[in-house]
C-alpha positions as CSV (number, residue, x, y, z in Angstrom):
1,X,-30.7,49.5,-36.8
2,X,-31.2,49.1,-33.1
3,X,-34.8,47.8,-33.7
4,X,-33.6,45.4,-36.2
5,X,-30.9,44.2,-33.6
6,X,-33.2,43.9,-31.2
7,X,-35.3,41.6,-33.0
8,X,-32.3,39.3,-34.1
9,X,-31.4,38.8,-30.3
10,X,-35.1,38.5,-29.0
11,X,-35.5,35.7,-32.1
12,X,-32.5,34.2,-31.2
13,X,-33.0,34.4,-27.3
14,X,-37.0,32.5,-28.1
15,X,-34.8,30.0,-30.2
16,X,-31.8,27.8,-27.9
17,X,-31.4,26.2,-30.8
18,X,-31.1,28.4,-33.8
19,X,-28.4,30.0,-31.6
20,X,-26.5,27.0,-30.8
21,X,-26.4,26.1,-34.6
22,X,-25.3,29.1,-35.4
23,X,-22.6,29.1,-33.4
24,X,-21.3,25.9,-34.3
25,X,-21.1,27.0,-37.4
26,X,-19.1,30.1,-36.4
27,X,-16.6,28.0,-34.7
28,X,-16.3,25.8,-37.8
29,X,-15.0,28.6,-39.6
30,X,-13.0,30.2,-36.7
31,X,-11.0,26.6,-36.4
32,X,-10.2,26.9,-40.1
33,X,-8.8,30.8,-39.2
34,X,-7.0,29.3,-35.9
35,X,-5.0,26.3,-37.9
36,X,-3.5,29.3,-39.8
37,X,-2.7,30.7,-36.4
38,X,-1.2,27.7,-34.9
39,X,0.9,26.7,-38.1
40,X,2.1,30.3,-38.9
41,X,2.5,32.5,-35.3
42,X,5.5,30.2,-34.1
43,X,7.0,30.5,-37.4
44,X,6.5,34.7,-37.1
45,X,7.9,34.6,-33.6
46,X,11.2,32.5,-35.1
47,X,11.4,35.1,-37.9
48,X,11.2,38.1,-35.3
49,X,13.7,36.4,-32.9
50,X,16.1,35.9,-35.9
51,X,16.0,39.3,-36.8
52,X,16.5,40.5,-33.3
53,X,18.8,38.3,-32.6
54,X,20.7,39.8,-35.9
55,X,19.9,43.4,-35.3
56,X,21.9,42.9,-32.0
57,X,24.6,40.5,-32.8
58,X,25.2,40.9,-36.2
59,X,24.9,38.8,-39.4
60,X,26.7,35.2,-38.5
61,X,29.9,34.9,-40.4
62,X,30.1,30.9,-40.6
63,X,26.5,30.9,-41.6
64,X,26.8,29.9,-45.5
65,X,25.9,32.7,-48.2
66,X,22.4,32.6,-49.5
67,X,21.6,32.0,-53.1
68,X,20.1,35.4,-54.5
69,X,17.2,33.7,-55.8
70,X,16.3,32.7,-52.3
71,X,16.9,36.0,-50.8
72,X,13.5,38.0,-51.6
73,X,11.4,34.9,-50.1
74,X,12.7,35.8,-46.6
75,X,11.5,39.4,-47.2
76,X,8.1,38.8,-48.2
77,X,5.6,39.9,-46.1
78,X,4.4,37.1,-43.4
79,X,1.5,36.9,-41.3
80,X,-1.6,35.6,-40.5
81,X,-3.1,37.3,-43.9
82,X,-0.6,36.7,-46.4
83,X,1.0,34.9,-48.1
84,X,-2.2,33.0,-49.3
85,X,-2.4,29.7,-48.0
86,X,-1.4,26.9,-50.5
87,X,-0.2,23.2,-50.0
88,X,2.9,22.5,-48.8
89,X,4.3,20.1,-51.5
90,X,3.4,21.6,-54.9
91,X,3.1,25.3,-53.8
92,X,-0.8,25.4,-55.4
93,X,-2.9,28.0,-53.9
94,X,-5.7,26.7,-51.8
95,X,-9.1,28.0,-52.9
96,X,-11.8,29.1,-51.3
97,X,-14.1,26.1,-51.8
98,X,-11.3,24.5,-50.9
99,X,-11.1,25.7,-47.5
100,X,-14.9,25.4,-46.3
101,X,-14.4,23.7,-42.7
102,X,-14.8,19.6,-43.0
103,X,-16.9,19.5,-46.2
104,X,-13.6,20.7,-48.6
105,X,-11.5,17.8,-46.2
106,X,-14.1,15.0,-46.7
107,X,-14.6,16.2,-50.6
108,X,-11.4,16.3,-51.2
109,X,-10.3,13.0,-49.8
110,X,-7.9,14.5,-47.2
111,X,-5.3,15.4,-50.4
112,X,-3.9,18.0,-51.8
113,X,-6.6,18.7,-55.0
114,X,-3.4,19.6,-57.5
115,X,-0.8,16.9,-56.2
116,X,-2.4,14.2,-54.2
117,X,0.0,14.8,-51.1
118,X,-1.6,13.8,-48.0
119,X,-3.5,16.4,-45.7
120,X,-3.1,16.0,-41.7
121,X,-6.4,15.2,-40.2
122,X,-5.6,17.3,-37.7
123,X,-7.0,20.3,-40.0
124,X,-10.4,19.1,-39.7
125,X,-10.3,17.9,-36.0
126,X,-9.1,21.3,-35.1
127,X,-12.2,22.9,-36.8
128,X,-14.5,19.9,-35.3
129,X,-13.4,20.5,-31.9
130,X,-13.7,24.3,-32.2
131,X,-17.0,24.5,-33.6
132,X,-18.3,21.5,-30.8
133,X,-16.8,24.0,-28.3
134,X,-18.4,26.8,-29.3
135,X,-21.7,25.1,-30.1
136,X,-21.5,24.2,-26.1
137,X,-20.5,27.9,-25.0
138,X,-23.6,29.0,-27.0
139,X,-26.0,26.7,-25.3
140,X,-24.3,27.6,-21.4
141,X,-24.3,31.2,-21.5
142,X,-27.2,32.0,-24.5
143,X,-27.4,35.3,-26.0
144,X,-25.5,37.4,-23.7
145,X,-22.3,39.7,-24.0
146,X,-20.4,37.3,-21.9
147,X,-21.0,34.4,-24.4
148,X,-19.0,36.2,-27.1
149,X,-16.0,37.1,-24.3
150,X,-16.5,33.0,-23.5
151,X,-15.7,32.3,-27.0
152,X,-13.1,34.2,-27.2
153,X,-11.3,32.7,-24.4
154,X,-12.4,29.3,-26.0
155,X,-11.0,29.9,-29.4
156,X,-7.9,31.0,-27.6
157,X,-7.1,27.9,-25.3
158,X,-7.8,26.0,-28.4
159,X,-5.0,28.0,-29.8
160,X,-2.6,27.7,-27.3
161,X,-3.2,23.9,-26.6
162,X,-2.2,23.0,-30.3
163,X,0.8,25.2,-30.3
164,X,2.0,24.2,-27.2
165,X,1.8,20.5,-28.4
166,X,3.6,21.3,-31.5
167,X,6.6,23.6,-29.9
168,X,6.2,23.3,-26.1
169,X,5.4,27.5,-26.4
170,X,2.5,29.3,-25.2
171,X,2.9,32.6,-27.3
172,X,2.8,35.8,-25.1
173,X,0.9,37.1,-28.3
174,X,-2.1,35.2,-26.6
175,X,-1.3,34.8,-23.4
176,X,-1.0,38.2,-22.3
177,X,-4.1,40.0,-24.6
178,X,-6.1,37.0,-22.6
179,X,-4.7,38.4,-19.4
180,X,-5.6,42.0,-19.9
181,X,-9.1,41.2,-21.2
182,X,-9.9,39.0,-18.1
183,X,-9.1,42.0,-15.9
184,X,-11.0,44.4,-17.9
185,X,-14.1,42.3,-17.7
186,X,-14.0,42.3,-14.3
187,X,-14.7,45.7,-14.7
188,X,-18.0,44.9,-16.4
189,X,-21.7,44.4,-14.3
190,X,-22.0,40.4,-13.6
191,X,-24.6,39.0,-14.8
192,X,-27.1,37.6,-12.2
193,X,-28.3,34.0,-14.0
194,X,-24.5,33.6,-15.0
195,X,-22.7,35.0,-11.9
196,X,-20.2,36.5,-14.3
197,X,-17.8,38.4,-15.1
198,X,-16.0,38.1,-11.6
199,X,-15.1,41.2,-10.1
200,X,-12.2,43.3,-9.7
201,X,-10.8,42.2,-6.5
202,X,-11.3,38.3,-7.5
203,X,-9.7,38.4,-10.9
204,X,-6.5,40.5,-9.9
205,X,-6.2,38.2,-7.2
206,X,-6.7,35.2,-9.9
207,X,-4.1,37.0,-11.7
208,X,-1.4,37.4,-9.1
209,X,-1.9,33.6,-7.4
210,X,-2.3,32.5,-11.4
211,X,0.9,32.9,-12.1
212,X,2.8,33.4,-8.3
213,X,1.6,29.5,-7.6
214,X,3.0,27.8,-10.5
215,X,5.9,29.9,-10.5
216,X,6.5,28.7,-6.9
217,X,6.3,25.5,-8.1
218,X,8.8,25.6,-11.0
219,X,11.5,27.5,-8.0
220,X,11.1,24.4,-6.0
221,X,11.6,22.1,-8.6
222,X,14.0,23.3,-10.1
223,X,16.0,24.3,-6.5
224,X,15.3,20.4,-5.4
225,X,16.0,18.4,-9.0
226,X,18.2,21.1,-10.6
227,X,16.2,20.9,-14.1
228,X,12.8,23.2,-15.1
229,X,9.9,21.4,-15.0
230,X,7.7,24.4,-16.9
231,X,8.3,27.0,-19.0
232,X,6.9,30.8,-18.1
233,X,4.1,31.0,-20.7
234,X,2.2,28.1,-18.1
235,X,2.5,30.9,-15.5
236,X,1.1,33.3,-17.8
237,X,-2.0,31.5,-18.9
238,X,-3.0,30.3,-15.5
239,X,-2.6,34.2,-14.4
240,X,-4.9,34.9,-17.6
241,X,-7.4,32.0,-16.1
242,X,-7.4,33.4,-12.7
243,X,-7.8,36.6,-14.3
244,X,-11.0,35.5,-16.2
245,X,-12.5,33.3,-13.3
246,X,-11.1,34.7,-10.4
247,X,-9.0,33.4,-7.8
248,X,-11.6,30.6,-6.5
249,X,-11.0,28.9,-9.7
250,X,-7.6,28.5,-9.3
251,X,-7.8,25.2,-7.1
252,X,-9.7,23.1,-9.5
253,X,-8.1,24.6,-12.6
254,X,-4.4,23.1,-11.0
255,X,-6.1,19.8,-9.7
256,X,-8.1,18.6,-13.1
257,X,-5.2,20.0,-15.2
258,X,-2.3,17.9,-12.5
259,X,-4.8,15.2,-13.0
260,X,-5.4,15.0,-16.2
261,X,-1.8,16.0,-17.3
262,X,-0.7,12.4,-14.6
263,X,-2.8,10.1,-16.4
264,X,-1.6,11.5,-19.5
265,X,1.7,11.4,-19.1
266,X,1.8,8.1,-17.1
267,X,0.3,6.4,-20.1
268,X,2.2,7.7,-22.7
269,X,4.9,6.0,-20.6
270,X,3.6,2.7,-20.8
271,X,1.6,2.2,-23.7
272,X,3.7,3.9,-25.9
273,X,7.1,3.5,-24.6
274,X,7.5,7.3,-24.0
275,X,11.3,8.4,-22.6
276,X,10.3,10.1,-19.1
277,X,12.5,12.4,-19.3
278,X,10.8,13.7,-22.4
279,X,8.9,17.0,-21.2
280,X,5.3,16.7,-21.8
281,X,3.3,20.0,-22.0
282,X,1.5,20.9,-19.9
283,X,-0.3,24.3,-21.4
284,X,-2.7,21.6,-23.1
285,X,-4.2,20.2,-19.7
286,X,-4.1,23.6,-18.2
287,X,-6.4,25.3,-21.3
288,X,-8.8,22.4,-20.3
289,X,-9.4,22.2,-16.6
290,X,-9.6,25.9,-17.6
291,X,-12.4,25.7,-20.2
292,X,-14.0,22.9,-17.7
293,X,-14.0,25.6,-15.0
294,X,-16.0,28.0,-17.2
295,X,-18.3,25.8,-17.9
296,X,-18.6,24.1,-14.8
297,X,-16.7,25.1,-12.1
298,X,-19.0,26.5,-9.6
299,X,-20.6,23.0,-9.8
300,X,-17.6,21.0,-9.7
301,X,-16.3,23.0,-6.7
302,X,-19.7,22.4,-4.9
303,X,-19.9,18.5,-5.7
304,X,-16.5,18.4,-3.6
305,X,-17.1,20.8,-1.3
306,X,-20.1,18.9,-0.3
307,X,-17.7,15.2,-0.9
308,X,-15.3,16.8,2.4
309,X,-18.5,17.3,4.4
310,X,-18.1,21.2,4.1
């Protein structure tokens, strides 16, 4: 078994490109499994709140009596396995052919293949983008152990960004697992050509100034204007970020994702008319100037590095 591993990462390793393929492919797939988890976690963390919130307070008494019929649909089990998933409109299970990444979408005519109701592009874009992600992981880091940790964190910022756009929430579901996994890898050898993982020292200090700085942030605004310019799970991922790319990331990470987030934001503004006191999320810009950062960072921090003179 070993030999025949072996062989499959020495072919692999002889053959960028094979590798690169493959994982696009891979991330084609894993974008199909990640639009289940951004349509379906929020709707399990409601459902868990709600019963909580029950468990504790009790059963509302001006909420308005269900009908029996409906009461065994709010008891059925609910995750990111089952219920199968099926088309919003008419209820008809989607099938496996159904469901290949893109191909099924462009087949298909973006529409529902029982009812003809309409089928959000985003479905497909969300599969694109993850599988060009991954495609561009594969051909930074090769075959190496740290690729598959790199993809990891990729398929979870892709995660987060979408379900932060949808409910301004970045799920400690992800958040925090990313967290602990950045810290263990620190505990890992680096690898020489890659200069990763960072070490212990620099990913707990990525960890605590990860989520200490924006917190700062949100203290000040909040003590000068009165109103909360963040939410907590921003803190969290940026900890998970410094975590995973230590704490001399954590500089460029806030500058591209302020940047980006500014331009953004300012646009929305005017080309669209956007009310400014609208929040915008930020978790989006943050997962990116993330993501640029392991790709690039230690080149990005040396271009201006060398743009000061230092």
């Amino acid at each position: 078994m070993q030999d025949v591993l072996g062989q499959l990462v020495y072919l692999l390793s002889s053959t960028p490109t094979a590798w690169v393929v493959l994982m696009l492919v891979l991330g084609l797939l894993v974008g199909s499994f990640l639009n289940v988890v951004i349509h379906r976690l929020p709707i399990m963390m409601e459902r868990e709140w709600q019963a909580q919130a029950t468990e504790i307070l009790g059963a509302n008494p001006y909420d308005p009596p269900r009908e029996a019929a409906a009461e065994p649909a709010r008891h059925q089990p609910y995750n990111l396995v089952v219920p199968r998933s099926a088309c919003p409109k008419c209820g008809a299970m989607i099938t496996a052919l159904q469901n290949v990444p893109i191909i099924s979408y462009l087949f298909l005519g973006g529409a529902c293949a029982n009812c003809g109701a309409k089928i959000s592009i985003r479905y497909p874009l969300i599969e694109l983008i993850t599988g060009l992600l991954s495609a561009a992981v594969a051909w930074k880091f090769g075959v190496t152990w740290y690729c598959g940790a790199a993809l990891l964190l990729t398929w979870a910022l892709v995660a987060l960004s979408a379900i932060d756009i949808d409910h301004q929430l970045l799920p400690d579901d992800i958040t925090l697992p990313l967290l602990w996994i950045g810290l263990l890898l620190s505990l890992a050898p680096a690898l020489p050509e890659l200069g990763l993982p960072v070490g212990p020292r620099s990913s707990i200090l990525g960890a605590i100034f990860g989520y200490s700085s924006l917190w700062s942030v949100y203290k000040l605004f909040k003590w000068l204007t009165g109103k909360e310019g963040m939410g907590y799970g921003d803190f969290k991922l940026l900890a998970a970020l410094g975590a995973w790319l230590g704490w001399q990331m954590l500089l460029l990470i806030i500058l591209v994702s302020a940047f980006v987030g500014a331009i953004v934001g300012i646009s929305l503004i005017v080309l669209r008319g956007r009310d400014r006191n609208v929040p915008i999320p930020f978790g989006p810009y943050l997962a990116a100037a993330g993501w640029i950062a392991l790709m690039w960072g230690d080149e990005l921090a040396g271009a201006y590095a060398r743009s000061l003179g230092l």
